[in-house]
Every structure is written in C-alpha cells, then in structure tokens.
Coordinates of C-alpha atoms and ligand atoms in Angstrom, one line a residue:
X544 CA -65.9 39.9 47.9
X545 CA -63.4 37.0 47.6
X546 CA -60.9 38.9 49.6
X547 CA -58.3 36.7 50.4
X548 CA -59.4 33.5 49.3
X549 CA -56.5 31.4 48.2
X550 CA -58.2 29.4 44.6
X551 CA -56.1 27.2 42.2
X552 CA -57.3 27.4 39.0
X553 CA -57.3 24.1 36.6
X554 CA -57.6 25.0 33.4
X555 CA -58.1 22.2 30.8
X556 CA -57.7 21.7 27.0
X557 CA -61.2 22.7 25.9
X558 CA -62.6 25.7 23.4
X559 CA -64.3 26.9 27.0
X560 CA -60.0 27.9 28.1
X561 CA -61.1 31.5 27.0
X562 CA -63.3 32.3 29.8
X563 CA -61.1 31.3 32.4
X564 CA -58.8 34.3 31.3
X565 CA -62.2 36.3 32.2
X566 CA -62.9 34.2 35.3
X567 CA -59.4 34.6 36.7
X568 CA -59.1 38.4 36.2
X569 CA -62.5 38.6 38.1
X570 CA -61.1 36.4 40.9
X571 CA -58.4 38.8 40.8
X572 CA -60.3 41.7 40.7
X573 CA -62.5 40.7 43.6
X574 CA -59.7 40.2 45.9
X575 CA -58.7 36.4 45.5
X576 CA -55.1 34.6 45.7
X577 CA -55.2 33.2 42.2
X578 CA -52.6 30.6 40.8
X579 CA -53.3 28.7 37.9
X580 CA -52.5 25.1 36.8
X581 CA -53.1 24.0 33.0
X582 CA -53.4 20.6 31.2
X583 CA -50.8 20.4 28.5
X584 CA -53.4 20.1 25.8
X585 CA -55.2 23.8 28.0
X586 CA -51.8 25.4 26.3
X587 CA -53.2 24.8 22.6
X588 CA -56.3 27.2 23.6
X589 CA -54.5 30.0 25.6
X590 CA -51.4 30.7 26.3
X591 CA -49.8 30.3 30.0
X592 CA -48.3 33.7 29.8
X593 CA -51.6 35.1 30.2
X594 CA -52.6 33.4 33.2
X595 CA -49.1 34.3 34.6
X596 CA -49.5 37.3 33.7
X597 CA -53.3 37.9 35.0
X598 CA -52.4 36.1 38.7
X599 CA -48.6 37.4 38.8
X600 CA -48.3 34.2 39.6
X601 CA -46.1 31.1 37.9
X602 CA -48.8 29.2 35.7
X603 CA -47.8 25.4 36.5
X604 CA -48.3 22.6 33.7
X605 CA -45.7 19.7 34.2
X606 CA -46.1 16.9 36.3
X607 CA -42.4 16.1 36.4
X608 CA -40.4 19.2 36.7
X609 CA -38.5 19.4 40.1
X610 CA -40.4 22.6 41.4
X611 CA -43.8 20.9 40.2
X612 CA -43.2 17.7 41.8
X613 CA -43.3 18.9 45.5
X614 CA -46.1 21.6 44.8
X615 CA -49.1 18.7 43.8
X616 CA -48.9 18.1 47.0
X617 CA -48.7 21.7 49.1
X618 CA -51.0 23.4 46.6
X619 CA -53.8 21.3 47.1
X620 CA -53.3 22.3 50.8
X621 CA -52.5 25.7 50.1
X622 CA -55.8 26.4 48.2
X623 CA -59.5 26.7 49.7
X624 CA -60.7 25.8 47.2
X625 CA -59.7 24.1 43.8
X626 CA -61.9 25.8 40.8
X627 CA -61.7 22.9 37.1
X628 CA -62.9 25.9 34.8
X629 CA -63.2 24.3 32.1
X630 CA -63.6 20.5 33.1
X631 CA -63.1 18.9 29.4
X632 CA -64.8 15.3 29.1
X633 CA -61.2 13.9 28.8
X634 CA -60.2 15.2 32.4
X635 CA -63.6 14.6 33.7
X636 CA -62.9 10.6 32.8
X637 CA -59.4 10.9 34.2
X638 CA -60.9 12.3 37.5
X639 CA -63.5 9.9 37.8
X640 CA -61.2 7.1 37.5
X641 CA -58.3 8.4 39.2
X642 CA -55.9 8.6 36.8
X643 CA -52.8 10.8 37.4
X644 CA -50.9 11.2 34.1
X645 CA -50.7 15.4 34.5
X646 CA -49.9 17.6 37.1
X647 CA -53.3 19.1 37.8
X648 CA -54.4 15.5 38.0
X649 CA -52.6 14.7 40.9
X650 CA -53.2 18.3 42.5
X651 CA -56.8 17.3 42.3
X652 CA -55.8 13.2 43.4
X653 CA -53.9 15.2 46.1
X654 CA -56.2 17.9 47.2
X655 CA -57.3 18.3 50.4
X656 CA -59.9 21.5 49.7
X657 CA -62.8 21.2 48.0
X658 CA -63.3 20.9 44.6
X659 CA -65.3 22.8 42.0
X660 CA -65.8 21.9 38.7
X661 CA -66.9 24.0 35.8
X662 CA -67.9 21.1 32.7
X663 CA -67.8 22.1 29.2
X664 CA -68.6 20.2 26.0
X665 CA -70.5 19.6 23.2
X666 CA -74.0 18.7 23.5
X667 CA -73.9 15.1 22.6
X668 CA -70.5 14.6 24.6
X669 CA -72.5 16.0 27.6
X670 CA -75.6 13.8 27.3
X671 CA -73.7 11.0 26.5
X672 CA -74.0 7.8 29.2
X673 CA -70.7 7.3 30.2
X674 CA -70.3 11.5 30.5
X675 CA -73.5 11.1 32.7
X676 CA -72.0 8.2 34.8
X677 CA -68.7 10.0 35.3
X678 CA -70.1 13.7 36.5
X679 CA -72.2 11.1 39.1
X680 CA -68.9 9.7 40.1
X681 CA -67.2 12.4 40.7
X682 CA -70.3 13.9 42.6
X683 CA -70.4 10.7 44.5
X684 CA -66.6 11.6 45.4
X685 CA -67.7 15.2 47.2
X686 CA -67.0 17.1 44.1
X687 CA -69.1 20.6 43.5
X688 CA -70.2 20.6 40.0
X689 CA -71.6 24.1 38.8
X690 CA -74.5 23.7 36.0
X691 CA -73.8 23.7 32.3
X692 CA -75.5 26.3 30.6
X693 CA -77.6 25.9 27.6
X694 CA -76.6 27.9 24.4
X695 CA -74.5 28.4 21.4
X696 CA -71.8 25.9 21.2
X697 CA -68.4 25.2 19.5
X698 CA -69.9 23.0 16.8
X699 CA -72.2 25.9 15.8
X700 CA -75.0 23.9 17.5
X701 CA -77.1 25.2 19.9
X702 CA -78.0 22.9 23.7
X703 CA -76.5 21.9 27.0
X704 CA -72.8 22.3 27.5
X705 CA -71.7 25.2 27.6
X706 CA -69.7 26.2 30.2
X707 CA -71.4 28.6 32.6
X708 CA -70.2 32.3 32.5
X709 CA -67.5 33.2 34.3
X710 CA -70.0 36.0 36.1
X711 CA -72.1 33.0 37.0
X712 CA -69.2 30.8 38.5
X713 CA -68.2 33.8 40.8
X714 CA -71.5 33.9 42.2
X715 CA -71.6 30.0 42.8
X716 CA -68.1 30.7 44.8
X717 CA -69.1 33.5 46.5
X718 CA -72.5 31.3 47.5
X719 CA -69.9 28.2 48.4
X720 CA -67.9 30.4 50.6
X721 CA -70.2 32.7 52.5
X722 CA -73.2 30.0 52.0
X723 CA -76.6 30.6 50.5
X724 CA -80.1 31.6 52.8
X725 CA -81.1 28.0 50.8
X726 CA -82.4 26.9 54.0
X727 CA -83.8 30.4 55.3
X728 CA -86.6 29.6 57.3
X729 CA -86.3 25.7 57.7
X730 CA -86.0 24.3 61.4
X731 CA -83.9 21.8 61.8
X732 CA -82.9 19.4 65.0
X733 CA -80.0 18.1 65.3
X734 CA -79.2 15.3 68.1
X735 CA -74.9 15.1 68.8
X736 CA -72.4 13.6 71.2
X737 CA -72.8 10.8 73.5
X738 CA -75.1 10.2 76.3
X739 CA -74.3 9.4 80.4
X740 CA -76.1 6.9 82.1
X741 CA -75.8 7.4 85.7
X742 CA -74.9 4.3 87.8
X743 CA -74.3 6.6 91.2
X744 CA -73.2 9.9 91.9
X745 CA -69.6 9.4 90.4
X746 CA -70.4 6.5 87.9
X747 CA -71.9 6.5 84.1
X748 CA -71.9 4.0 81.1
X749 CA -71.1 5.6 77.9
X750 CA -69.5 5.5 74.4
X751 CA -66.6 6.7 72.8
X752 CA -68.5 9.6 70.5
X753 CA -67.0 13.0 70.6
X754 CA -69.6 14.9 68.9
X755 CA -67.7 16.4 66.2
X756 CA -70.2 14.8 63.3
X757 CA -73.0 16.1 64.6
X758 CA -72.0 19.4 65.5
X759 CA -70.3 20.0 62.5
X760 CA -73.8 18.9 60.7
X761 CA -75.4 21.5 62.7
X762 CA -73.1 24.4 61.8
X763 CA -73.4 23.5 58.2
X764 CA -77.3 23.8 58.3
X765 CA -76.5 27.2 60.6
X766 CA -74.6 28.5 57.7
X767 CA -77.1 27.5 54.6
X768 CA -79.4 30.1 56.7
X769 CA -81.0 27.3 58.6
X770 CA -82.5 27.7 62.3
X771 CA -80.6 25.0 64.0
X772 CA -81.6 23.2 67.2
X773 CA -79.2 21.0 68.7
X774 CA -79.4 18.5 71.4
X775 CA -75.8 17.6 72.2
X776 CA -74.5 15.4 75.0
X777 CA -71.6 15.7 77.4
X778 CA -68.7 16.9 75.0
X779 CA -66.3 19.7 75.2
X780 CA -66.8 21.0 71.6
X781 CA -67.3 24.9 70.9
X782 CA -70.8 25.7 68.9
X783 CA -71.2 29.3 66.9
X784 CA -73.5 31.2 68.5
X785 CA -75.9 31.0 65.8
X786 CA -77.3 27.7 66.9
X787 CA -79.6 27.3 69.7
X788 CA -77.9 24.6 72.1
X789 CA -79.6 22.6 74.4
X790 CA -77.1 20.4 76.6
X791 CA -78.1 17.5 78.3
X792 CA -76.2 14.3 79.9
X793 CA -78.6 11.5 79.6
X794 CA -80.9 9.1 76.8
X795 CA -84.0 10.2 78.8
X796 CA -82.9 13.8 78.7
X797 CA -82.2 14.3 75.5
X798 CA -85.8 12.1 74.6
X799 CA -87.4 14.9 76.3
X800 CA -85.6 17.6 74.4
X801 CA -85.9 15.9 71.1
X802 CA -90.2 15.5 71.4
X803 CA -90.4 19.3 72.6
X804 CA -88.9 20.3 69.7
X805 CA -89.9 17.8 67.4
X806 CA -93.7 19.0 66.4
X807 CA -92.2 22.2 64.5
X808 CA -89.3 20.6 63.3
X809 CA -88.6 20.2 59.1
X810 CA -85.3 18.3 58.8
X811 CA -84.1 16.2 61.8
X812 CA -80.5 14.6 61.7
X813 CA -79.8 11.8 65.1
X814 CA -76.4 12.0 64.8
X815 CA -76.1 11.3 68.4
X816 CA -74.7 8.0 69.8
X817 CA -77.2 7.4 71.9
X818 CA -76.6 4.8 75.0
X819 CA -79.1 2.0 74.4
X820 CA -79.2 0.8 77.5
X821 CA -79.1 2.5 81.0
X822 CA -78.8 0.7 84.8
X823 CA -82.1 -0.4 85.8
X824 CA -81.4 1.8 89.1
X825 CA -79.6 4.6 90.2
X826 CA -77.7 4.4 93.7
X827 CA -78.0 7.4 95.4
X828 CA -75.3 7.0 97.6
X829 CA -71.7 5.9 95.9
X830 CA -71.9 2.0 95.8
X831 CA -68.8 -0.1 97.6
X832 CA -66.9 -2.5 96.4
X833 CA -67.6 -4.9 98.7
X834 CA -68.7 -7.6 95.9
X835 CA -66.2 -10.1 94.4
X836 CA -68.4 -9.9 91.4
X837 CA -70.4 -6.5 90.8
X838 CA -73.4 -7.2 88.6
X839 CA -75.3 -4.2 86.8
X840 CA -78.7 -4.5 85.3
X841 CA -79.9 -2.4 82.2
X842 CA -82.7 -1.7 81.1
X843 CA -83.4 -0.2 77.5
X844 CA -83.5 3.5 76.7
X845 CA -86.1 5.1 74.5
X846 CA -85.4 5.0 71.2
X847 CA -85.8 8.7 69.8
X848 CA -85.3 8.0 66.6
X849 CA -87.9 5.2 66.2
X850 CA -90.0 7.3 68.3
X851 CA -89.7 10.2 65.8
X852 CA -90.3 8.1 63.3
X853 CA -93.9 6.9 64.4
X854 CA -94.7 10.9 65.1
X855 CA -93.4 12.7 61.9
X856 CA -96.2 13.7 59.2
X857 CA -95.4 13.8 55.4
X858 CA -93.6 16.9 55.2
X859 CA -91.3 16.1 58.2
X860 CA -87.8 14.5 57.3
X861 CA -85.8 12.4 59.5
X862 CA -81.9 11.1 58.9
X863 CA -80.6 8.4 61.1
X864 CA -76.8 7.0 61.9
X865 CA -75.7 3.4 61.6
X866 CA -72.6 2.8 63.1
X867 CA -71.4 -0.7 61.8
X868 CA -69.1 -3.4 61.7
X869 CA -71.0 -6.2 60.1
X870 CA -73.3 -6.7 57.2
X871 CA -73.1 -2.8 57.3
X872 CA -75.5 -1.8 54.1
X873 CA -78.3 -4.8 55.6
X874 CA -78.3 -3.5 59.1
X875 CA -78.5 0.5 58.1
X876 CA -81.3 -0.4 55.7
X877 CA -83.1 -2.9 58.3
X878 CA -83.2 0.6 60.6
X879 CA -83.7 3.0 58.0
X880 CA -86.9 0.5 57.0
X881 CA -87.7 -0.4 61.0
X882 CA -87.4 3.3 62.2
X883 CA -89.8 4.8 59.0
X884 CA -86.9 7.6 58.4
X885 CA -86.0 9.0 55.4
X886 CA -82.5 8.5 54.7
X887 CA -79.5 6.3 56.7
X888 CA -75.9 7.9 57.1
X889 CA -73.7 4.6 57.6
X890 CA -70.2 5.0 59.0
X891 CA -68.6 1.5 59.1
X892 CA -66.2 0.9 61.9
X893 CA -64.1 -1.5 59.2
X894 CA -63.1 1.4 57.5
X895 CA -60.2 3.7 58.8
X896 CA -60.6 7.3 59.4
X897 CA -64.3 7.0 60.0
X898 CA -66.8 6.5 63.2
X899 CA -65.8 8.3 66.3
X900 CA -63.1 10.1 67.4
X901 CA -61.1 10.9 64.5
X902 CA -61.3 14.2 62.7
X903 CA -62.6 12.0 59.4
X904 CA -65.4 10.3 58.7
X905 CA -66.2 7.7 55.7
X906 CA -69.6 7.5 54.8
X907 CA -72.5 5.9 52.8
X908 CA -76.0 7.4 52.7
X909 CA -79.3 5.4 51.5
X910 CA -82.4 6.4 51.6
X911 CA -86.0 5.0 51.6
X912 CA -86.4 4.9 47.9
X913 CA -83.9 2.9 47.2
X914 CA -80.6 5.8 46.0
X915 CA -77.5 4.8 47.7
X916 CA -74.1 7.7 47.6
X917 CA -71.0 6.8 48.6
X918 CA -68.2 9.3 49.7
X919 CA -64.3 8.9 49.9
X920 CA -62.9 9.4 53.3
X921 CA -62.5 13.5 54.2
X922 CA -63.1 15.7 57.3
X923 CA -66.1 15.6 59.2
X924 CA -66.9 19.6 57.5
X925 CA -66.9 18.2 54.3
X926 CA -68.7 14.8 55.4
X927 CA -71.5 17.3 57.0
X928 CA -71.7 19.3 53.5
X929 CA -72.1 16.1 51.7
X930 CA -75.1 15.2 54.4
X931 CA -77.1 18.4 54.3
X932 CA -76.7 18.2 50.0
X933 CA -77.4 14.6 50.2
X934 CA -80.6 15.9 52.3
X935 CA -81.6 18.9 49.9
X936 CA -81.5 16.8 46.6
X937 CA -84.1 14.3 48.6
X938 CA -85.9 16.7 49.4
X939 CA -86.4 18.2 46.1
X940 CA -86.7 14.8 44.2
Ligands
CTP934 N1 -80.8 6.3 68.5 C1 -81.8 6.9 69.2 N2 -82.1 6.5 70.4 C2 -81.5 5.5 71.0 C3 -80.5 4.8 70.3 C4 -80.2 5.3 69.1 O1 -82.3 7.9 68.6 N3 -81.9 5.1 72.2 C5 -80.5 6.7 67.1 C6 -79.0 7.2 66.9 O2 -78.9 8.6 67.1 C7 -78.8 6.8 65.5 C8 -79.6 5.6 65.3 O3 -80.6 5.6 66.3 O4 -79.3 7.8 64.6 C9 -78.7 4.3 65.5 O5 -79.6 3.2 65.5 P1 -79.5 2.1 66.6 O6 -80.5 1.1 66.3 O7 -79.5 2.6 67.9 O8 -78.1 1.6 66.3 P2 -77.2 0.8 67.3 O9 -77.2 1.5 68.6 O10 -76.0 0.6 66.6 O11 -78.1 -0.5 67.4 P3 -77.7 -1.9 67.3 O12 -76.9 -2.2 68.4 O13 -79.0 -2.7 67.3 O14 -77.0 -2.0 65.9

C-alpha cells in the first residue's frame, strides 16, 4: 500500500520507542523505503540494531560523524515524507524553537518533505501550556501532527498522551499520501492566473502571476475528493484531468464564469491576480504610433471577490489573496473586513521566495474572527495544503 514510498523514521528518546519497531516493520511490510534516524537519548529505549536490522538499512544517530554530516542534508531530500514516531516533549521544544544540537534535528531543520509527527507523553506533560504552545508552533510551521490517543500511560495513569498505534499512524500515512474523500461532495471554485485586458487586437495590460498558487490549490481540493471548478486565466500550466477547467483571458470573463458557478458553490478560493483596471476602450483596429505621448484610460474592473462577498449566504465560504508590500497584516484585514470573506491569504512581496513567479510562496492567513497562522517559506504544494487545512479547521470551528 506504501509501495515505494521513501519515509525516514525519527525515533526519539521516549517509553513510546517500542512501537516504532512495530511501525517500521509495518512500513516495511507494506512496501516502503524505510531508514531510520534516532536521538541519542532513543538508544536508552531500543536498540539501533533493531531498526538496522528491521529496514536493512544503517540506523543514523550522530550529528558529527563524517558520513552523517553530508546525509542531514540529502535525506531530508531523499524522503517523502519525514515520520517523528515518537515526538518526546524535549524534541518537540527543540523543533519548535529550532534548535539543532542532534542529527535528526537538523534532518528535520533541513528537510525539504513534509513532516509528520507522532507526540507522546505523559498526560500532564501533554496538557501542559508551554507543550500546548509548542505543538501550535510547530503546526504553525506546516508540520502534520497525528492525534494522541487517550489510554494507559507510562506512569500507570490513565489520559491523553499516548502515542497513537502504530496501525493508526499507517492509516494517517496512507490518508496523507493517497488523500482522504474529506471533501467528497463539497464544490469548490477556484479563480487562478492572471487576467488580459485588451487595448487592440495585439495589445493587453496585465501582471506578472503565473498561476501556479492557484492551481496547485485546486489540485489539492481535487485530491481531498473535492469537485473542483476552476477559472484560470492565460497561463501555460498543466491541470489533472479531475478538475473541471474553464479558461478565460479577461476580468469581465472570468466575473462571468465566477457568478455562474457561484450559487452552488461551498468553498471559493480567488487566488487569481485579477487586473483592476482595464482601457476604457478597445481599438478595433491596431492603434499607430503616431502620438509623441500615447495616453490610455482605465476604467475599473468588477471586483469578483467583493461581489461574492455581497451574494454568499451563511453556509457559503470565501478566501481572498492580498498581495502586499506595505502595512501588509492592515491592508489584508481592511479587505478581508471590506470584502465580507471569511479568511485572507497574505503573501508579502517584502518577503523572498513568495508572490508570483517563484516556485515558493510565504504566507499568513487571518480570518474574520480574529485567528491569524503564519507559515515558513515552502513550495507552492505545500503552501496549498496548508490553505485547504487552514480552510477545513475554520470550517469545523
Ligand atoms: N480580486 C477580484 N476582482 C478584482 C480584483 C481582485 O476578485 N477585480 C480578488 C483577487 O483574486 C484577490 C483579492 O481580490 O483574492 C485581492 O484584493 P484587491 O483589493 O484586488 O487587491 P489589490 O489588487 O492588491 O488591491 P489594492 O491595489 O487596492 O491593494
């Protein structure tokens, strides 16, 4: 089922170290490229030569050993996915503050995949404040954190912190890689690219936006089992077939698609960089240059969003893009509260690796009642995964 699937495992120094021998023989078992990392306190609960042993692979534990060195940074590459099973509270603090004192530390400082993490500790430790703040860090960063379970634990006690089975975990990795129907039957719109504005026959304004945010939004909802609509402007990006694509050039054009969609629509994402304005006329014919100075009068397009806003009842939800490079969090909030939508995803232009064009995107998402998540830089898949999760847990609050 996890045939292969390349997973580092992180194994840290916690009672929980047991199951992951379980955990990796069923990754193992079901097909998966396993190779194993530990803390050096993980050796005082099991012994590496089991892992080794379980993924015929070399288990790896110091941070400064010359093969080791190199491989923090090519296994975090190397790996789809990076799997913390257990995630002690001592490792949890480390991650959420960056510190880098072990080798699987810096695999996961390093890592370019995306990380799960399996959290295990005693009840108290897990309800404790600063426990509480650092799983909401690390969440904030794009982590994945799988559920404690409630149970029997180490201390003899019984409540939350137990480590979820290693059964459970496979099925939360076989639900992260081949995604969940958690959106079965939802329609959502999704608006992408840029938009033309004809000045004549072989002239248009327009913006820099390749599409990629959107459209990888849209195949993210595609794959959580959602019925995708998407509007998407002039770009040369491939869609999966899965996703109902409606091209058009210009604002107007893709304010007509958007409100014959809209009425049936559940979640709606404008991820489009809509032109604003458009020339007040269209030449016909191919205009001369016959003027010293050329001047070009615009007039304002519709504003979907806004538009969508007024229309949408109750149950209808509506994300919108800022795109900023000044008093970023005041002007996404004065939309989110001008445009009556639900939640704001702000990219600021200030910030490298984000807006248009790049193959990254930085982000910060508010939304009406007043929750703010910020995200670390990362590629525009994982920005869209942090969207649409951003967009269930609103949903559901
Ligand atoms: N949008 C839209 N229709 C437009 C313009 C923008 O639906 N005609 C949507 C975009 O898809 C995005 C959001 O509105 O979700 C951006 O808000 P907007 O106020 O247009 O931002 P800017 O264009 O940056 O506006 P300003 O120059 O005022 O900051």
């Amino acid at each position: 089922m996890l045939s292969g699937k390349k997973i580092l495992v992180g194994v840290t120094g916690s009672i929980a170290a047991y199951k992951a021998i379980l955990l990796v023989r069923l990754l193992i078992k079901a097909g998966a490229e396993v190779k194993v990392i530990m803390t050096p306190s993980a050796k005082d609960f099991v012994s590496p030569l089991t892992f080794s042993t379980l993924s015929k692979n070399e288990v790896l534990i110091d941070l400064f050993n010359e093969t080791s060195w190199a491989n923090h940074v090519n296994l975090g590459r190397w790996a789809d996915v990076m799997l913390i099973a257990p995630l002690s509270c001592n490792t949890l603090a480390k991650m959420a503050n960056g510190f880098c004192d072990n080798l699987l530390l810096a695999i996961y400082l390093s890592a370019t995949c995306p990380v799960i993490v399996a959290p295990a500790m005693d009840e108290d430790m897990w309800h404790h404040p600063s426990t509480k703040l650092n799983i909401d860090k690390i969440r904030s960063f794009g982590n994945n954190i799988i559920p404690v379970d409630n149970g029997e634990l180490a201390s003899g006690l019984f409540g939350d912190g137990r480590m979820a089975e290693p059964a459970q975990i496979m099925q939360y990795l076989h639900n992260f890689f081949f995604e969940s129907n958690e959106l079965a039957g939802k329609k959502v719109l999704i608006t992408a690219g840029p938009t033309h504005e004809a000045i004549d026959p072989v002239r248009f304004i327009s913006n820099h936006s390749s599409g990629k945010m959107g459209v990888s939004i849209a195949e993210e909802f595609a794959g959580r089992g959602a019925d995708v609509t998407l509007i998407l402007g002039p770009s040369d990006i491939d869609v999966s077939k899965n996703i109902h694509t409606v091209k058009v050039t210009s604002a107007q054009e893709m304010y007509d698609a958007c409100m014959n969609n809209f009425s049936k629509i559940d979640i709606t994402v404008m991820a489009a960089a809509v032109a604003d304005y458009m020339p007040q006329n269209f030449s016909l014919k191919k205009i001369k240059k016959t003027e010293n100075v050329f001047t070009l009068s615009l007039k304002k397009t519709n504003d979907i969003l806004k538009q969508l806003g007024e229309q949408k009842n109750k149950d209808q939800i509506i994300v919108g893009f800022a795109l900023e490079t000044n008093n970023e969090k005041e002007n996404a909030l004065s939309k989110l509260e001008k445009k009556n939508i639900d939640l704001i995803v702000l990219n600021s232009l200030n910030d490298e690796g984000a807006g248009f064009g790049t193959d990254t995107n930085k982000i910060a998402i508010f939304d009406k009642h007043g929750n703010e998540f910020h995200f670390e830089k990362k590629s525009k898949k994982l920005v869209a995964k942090d969207i649409v999760n951003t967009i269930i847990q609103y949903k559901n609050v």
